[in-house]
mmCIF file of C-alpha atoms and ligand atoms in Angstrom:
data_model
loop_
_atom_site.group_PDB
_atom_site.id
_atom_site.type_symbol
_atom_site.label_atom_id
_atom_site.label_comp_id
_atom_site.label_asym_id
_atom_site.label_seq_id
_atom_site.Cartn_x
_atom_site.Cartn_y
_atom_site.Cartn_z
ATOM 1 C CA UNK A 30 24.565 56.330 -28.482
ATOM 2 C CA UNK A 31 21.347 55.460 -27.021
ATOM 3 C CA UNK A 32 18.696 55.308 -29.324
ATOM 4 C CA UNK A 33 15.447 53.895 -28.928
ATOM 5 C CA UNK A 34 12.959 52.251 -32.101
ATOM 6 C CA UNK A 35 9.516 51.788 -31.075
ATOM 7 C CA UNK A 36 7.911 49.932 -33.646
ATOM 8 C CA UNK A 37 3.789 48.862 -33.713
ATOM 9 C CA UNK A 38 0.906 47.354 -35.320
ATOM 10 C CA UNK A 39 -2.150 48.405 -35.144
ATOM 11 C CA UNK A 40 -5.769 47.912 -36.808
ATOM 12 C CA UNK A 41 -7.577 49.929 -34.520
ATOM 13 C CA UNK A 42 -5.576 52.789 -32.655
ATOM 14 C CA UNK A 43 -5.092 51.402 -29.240
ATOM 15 C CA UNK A 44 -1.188 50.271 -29.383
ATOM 16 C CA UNK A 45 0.369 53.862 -30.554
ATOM 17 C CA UNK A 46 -1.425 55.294 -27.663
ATOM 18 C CA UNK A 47 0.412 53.021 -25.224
ATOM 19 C CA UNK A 48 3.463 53.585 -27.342
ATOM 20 C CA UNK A 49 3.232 57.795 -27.554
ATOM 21 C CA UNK A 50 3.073 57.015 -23.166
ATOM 22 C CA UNK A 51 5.984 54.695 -23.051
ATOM 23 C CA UNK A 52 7.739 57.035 -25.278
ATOM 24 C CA UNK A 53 7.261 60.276 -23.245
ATOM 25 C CA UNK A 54 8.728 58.517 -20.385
ATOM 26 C CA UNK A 55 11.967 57.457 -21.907
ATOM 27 C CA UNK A 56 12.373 60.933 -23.018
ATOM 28 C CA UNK A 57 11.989 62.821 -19.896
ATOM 29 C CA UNK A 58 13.212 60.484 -17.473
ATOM 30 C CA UNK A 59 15.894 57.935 -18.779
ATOM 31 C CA UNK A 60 17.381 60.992 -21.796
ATOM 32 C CA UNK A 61 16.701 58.140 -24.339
ATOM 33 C CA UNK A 62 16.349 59.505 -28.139
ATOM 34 C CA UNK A 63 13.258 57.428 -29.117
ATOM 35 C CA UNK A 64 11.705 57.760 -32.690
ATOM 36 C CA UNK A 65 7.956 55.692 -33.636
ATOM 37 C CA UNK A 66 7.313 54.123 -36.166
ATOM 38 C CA UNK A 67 3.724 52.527 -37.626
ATOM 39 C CA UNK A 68 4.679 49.277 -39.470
ATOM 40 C CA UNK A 69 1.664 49.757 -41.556
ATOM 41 C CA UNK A 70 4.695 51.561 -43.260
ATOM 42 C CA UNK A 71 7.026 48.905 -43.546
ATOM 43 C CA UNK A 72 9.159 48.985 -46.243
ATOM 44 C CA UNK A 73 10.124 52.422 -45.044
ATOM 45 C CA UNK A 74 11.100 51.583 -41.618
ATOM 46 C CA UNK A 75 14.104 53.354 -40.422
ATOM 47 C CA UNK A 76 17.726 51.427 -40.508
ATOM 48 C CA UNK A 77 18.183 49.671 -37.484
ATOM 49 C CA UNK A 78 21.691 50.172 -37.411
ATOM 50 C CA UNK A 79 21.550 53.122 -35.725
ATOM 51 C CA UNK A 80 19.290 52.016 -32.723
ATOM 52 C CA UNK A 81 20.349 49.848 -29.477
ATOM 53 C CA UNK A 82 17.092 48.950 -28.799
ATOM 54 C CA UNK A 83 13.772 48.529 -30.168
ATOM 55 C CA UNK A 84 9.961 48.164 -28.487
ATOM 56 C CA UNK A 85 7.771 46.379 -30.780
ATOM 57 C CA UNK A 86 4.220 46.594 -30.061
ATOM 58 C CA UNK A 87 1.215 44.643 -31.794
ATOM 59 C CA UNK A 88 -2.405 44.639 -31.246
ATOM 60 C CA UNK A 89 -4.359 41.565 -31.032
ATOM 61 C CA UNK A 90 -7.288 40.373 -33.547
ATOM 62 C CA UNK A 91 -8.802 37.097 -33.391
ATOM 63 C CA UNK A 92 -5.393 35.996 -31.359
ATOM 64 C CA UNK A 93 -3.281 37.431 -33.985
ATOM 65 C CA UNK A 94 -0.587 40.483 -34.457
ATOM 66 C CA UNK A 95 -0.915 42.241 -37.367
ATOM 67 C CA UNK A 96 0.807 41.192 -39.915
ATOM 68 C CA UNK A 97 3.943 43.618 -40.349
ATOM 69 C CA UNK A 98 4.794 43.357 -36.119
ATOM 70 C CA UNK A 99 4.919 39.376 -36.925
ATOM 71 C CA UNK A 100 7.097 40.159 -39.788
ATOM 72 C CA UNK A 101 9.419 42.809 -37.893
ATOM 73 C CA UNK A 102 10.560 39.455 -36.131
ATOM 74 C CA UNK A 103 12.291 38.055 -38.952
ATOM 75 C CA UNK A 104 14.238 40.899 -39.058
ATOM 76 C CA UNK A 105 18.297 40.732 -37.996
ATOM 77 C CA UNK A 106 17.883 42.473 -34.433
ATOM 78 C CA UNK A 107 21.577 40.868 -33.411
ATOM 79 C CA UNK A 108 22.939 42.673 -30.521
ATOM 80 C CA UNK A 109 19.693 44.625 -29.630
ATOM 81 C CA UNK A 110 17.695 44.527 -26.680
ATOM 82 C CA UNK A 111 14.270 43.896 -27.610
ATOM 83 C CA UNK A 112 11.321 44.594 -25.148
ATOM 84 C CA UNK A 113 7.725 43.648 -26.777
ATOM 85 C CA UNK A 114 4.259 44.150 -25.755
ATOM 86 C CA UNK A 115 0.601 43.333 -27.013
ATOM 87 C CA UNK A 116 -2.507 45.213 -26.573
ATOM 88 C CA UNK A 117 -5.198 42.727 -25.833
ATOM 89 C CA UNK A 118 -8.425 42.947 -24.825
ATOM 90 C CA UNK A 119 -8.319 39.701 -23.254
ATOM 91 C CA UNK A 120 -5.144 40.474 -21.203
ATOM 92 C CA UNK A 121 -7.015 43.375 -19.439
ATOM 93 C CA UNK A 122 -9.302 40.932 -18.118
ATOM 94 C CA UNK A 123 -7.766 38.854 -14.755
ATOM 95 C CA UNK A 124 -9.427 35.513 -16.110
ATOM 96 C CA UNK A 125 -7.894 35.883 -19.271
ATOM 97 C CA UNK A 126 -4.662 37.394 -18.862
ATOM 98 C CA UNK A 127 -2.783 34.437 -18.689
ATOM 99 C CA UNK A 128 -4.610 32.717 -21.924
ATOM 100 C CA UNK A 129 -3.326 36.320 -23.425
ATOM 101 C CA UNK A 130 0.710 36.086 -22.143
ATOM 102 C CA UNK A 131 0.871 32.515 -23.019
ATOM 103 C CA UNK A 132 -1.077 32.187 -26.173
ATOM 104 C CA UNK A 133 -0.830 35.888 -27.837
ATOM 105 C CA UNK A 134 2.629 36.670 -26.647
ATOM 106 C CA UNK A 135 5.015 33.952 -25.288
ATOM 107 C CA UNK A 136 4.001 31.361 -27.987
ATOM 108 C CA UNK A 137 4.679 34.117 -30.839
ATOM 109 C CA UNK A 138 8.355 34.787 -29.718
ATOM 110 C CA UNK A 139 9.558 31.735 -28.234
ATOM 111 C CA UNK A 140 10.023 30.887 -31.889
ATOM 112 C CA UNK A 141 12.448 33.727 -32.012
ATOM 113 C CA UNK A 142 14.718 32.360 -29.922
ATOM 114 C CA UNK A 143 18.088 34.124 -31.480
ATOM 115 C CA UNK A 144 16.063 37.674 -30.403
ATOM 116 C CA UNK A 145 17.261 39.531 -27.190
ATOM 117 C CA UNK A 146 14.060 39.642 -25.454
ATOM 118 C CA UNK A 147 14.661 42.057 -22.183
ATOM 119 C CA UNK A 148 11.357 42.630 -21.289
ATOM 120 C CA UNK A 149 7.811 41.666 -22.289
ATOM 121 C CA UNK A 150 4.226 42.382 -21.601
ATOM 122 C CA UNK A 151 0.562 41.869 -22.126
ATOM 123 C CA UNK A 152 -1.717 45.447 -21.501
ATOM 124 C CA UNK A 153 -5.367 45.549 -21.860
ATOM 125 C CA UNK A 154 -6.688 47.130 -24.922
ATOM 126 C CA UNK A 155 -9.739 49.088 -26.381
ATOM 127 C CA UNK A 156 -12.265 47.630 -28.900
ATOM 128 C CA UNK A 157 -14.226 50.307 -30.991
ATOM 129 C CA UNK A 158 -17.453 50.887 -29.942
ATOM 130 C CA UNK A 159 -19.100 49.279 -33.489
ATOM 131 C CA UNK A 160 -16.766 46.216 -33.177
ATOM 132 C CA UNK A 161 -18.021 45.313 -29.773
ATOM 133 C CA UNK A 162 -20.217 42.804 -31.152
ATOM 134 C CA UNK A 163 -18.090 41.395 -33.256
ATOM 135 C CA UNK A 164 -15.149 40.504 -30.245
ATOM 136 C CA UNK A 165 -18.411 39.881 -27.527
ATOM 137 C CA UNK A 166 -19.732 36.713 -29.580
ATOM 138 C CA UNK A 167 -16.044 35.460 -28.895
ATOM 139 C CA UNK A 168 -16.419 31.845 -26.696
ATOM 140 C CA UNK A 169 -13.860 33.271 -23.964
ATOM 141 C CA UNK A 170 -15.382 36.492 -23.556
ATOM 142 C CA UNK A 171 -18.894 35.220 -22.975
ATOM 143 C CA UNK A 172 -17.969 33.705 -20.061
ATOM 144 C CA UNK A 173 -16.819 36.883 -18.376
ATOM 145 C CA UNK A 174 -19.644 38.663 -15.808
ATOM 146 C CA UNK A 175 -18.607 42.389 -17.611
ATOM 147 C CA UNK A 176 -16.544 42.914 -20.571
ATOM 148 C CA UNK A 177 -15.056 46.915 -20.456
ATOM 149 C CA UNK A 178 -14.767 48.485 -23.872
ATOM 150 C CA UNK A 179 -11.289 50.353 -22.309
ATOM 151 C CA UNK A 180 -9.458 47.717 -20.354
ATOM 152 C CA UNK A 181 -6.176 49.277 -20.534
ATOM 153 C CA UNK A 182 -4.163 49.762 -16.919
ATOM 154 C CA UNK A 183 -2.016 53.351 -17.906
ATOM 155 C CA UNK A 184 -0.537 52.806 -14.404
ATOM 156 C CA UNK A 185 0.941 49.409 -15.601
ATOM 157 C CA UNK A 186 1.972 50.785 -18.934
ATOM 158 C CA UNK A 187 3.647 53.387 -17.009
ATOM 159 C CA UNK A 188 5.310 50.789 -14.756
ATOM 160 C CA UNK A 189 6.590 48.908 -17.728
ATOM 161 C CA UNK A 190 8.139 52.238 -19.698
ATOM 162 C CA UNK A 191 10.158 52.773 -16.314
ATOM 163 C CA UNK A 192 11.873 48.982 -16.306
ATOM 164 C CA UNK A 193 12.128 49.467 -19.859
ATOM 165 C CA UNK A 194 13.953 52.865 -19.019
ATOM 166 C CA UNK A 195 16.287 51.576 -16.771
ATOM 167 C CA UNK A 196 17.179 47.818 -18.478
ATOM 168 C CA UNK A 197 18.083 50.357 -21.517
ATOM 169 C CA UNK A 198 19.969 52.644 -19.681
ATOM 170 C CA UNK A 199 21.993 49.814 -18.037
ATOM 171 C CA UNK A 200 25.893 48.890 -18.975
HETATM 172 C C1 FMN B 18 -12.802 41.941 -34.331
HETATM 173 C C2 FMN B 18 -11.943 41.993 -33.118
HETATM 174 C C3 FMN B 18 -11.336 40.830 -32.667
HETATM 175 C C4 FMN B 18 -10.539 40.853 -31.514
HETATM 176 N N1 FMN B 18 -9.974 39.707 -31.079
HETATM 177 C C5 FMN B 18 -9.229 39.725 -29.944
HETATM 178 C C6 FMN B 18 -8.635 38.527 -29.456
HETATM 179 O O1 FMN B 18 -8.737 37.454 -30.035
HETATM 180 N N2 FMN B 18 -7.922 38.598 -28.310
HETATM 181 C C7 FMN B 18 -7.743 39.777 -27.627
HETATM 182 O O2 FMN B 18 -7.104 39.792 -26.601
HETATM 183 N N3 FMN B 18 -8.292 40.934 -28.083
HETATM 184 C C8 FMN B 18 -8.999 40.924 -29.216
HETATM 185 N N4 FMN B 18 -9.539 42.091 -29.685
HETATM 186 C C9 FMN B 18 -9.319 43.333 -28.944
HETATM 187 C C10 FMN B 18 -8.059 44.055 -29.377
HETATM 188 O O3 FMN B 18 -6.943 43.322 -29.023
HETATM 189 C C11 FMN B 18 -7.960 45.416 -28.712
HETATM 190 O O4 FMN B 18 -9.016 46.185 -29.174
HETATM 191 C C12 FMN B 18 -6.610 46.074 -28.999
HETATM 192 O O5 FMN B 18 -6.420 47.125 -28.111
HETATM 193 C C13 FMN B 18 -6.528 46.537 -30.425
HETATM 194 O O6 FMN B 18 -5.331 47.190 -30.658
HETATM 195 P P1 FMN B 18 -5.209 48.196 -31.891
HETATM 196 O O7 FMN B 18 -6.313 49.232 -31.685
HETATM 197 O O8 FMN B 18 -3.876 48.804 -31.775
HETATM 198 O O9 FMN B 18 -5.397 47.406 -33.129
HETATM 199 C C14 FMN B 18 -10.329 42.077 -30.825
HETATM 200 C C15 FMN B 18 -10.912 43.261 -31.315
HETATM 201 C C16 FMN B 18 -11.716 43.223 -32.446
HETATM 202 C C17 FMN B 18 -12.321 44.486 -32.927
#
């Protein structure tokens, strides 16, 4: 058995994107069974029993997952490997990646520290075109020369899937 849970949050539509790409690539190149899953759906989430290992993806808002990904956390994912990634605006920008890994991403699971984390990452993200204002007034953004609407990197998302691929196919 080698069966792959990809789980997300998302307010806005970015994450399952980058998820439906990681996804494709386990498929086709590593034979992994994957199924997805949008935790806006929680309660009905599939038994994870019957998966080895799980990608759990959130979106950021105001430096926060959604709800339901912070939740999945709690959850008993014993024996697992667990790879998790954000989609965050902020981390497709160089000056504020780091800010992103450390403060949207490490600092969430480091208080999971019973959780097999194999791999972990922080992708740039897309803001809807009406909400633009809404993330531009933001103090850290301001500072940047030119904000881009898209910011995600599909080559390092690609990247990612393929270390994913193999740390899942390993012994
Ligand atoms: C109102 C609003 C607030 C946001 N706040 C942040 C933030 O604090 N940090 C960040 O990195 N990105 C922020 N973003 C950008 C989102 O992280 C980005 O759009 C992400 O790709 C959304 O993922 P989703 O579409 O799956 O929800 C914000 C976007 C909006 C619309």
């Amino acid at each position: 058995m080698n069966e792959t849970l990809i789980v997300y949050g998302t307010r806005y539509g970015a994450t399952p994107e980058a998820c439906a790409v990681i996804q494709k690539i386990l498929e086709k190149d590593y034979k992994i069974q994957v199924e997805i899953w949008d935790l806006e759906n929680y309660r009905a989430c599939p038994d994870l029993e019957e998966f080895d290992n799980i990608i759990l993806a959130s979106g950021i808002e105001n430096g926060k997952w959604t709800k339901n990904s912070e939740k999945f956390l709690t959850k008993d994912l014993t024996g697992k490997k667990v790879a998790v990634f954000i989609s965050s605006s902020f981390a497709g920008e160089k000056e504020l990646y780091n800010h992103a890994f450390k403060n949207f991403l490490e600092d969430v699971i480091s208080e999971y520290s019973e959780v097999n984390f194999v791999a972990k990452a922080a992708f740039g993200g897309r803001v809807p075109k009406k909400k633009l204002p809404k993330i531009a007034s933001q103090a850290l953004l301001t500072r940047l020369p030119e904000f881009q609407i898209d910011n995600r990197d599909w080559d390092k998302i690609k990247e990612w899937a393929h270390e994913i691929g193999k740390i899942f196919t390993a012994d």
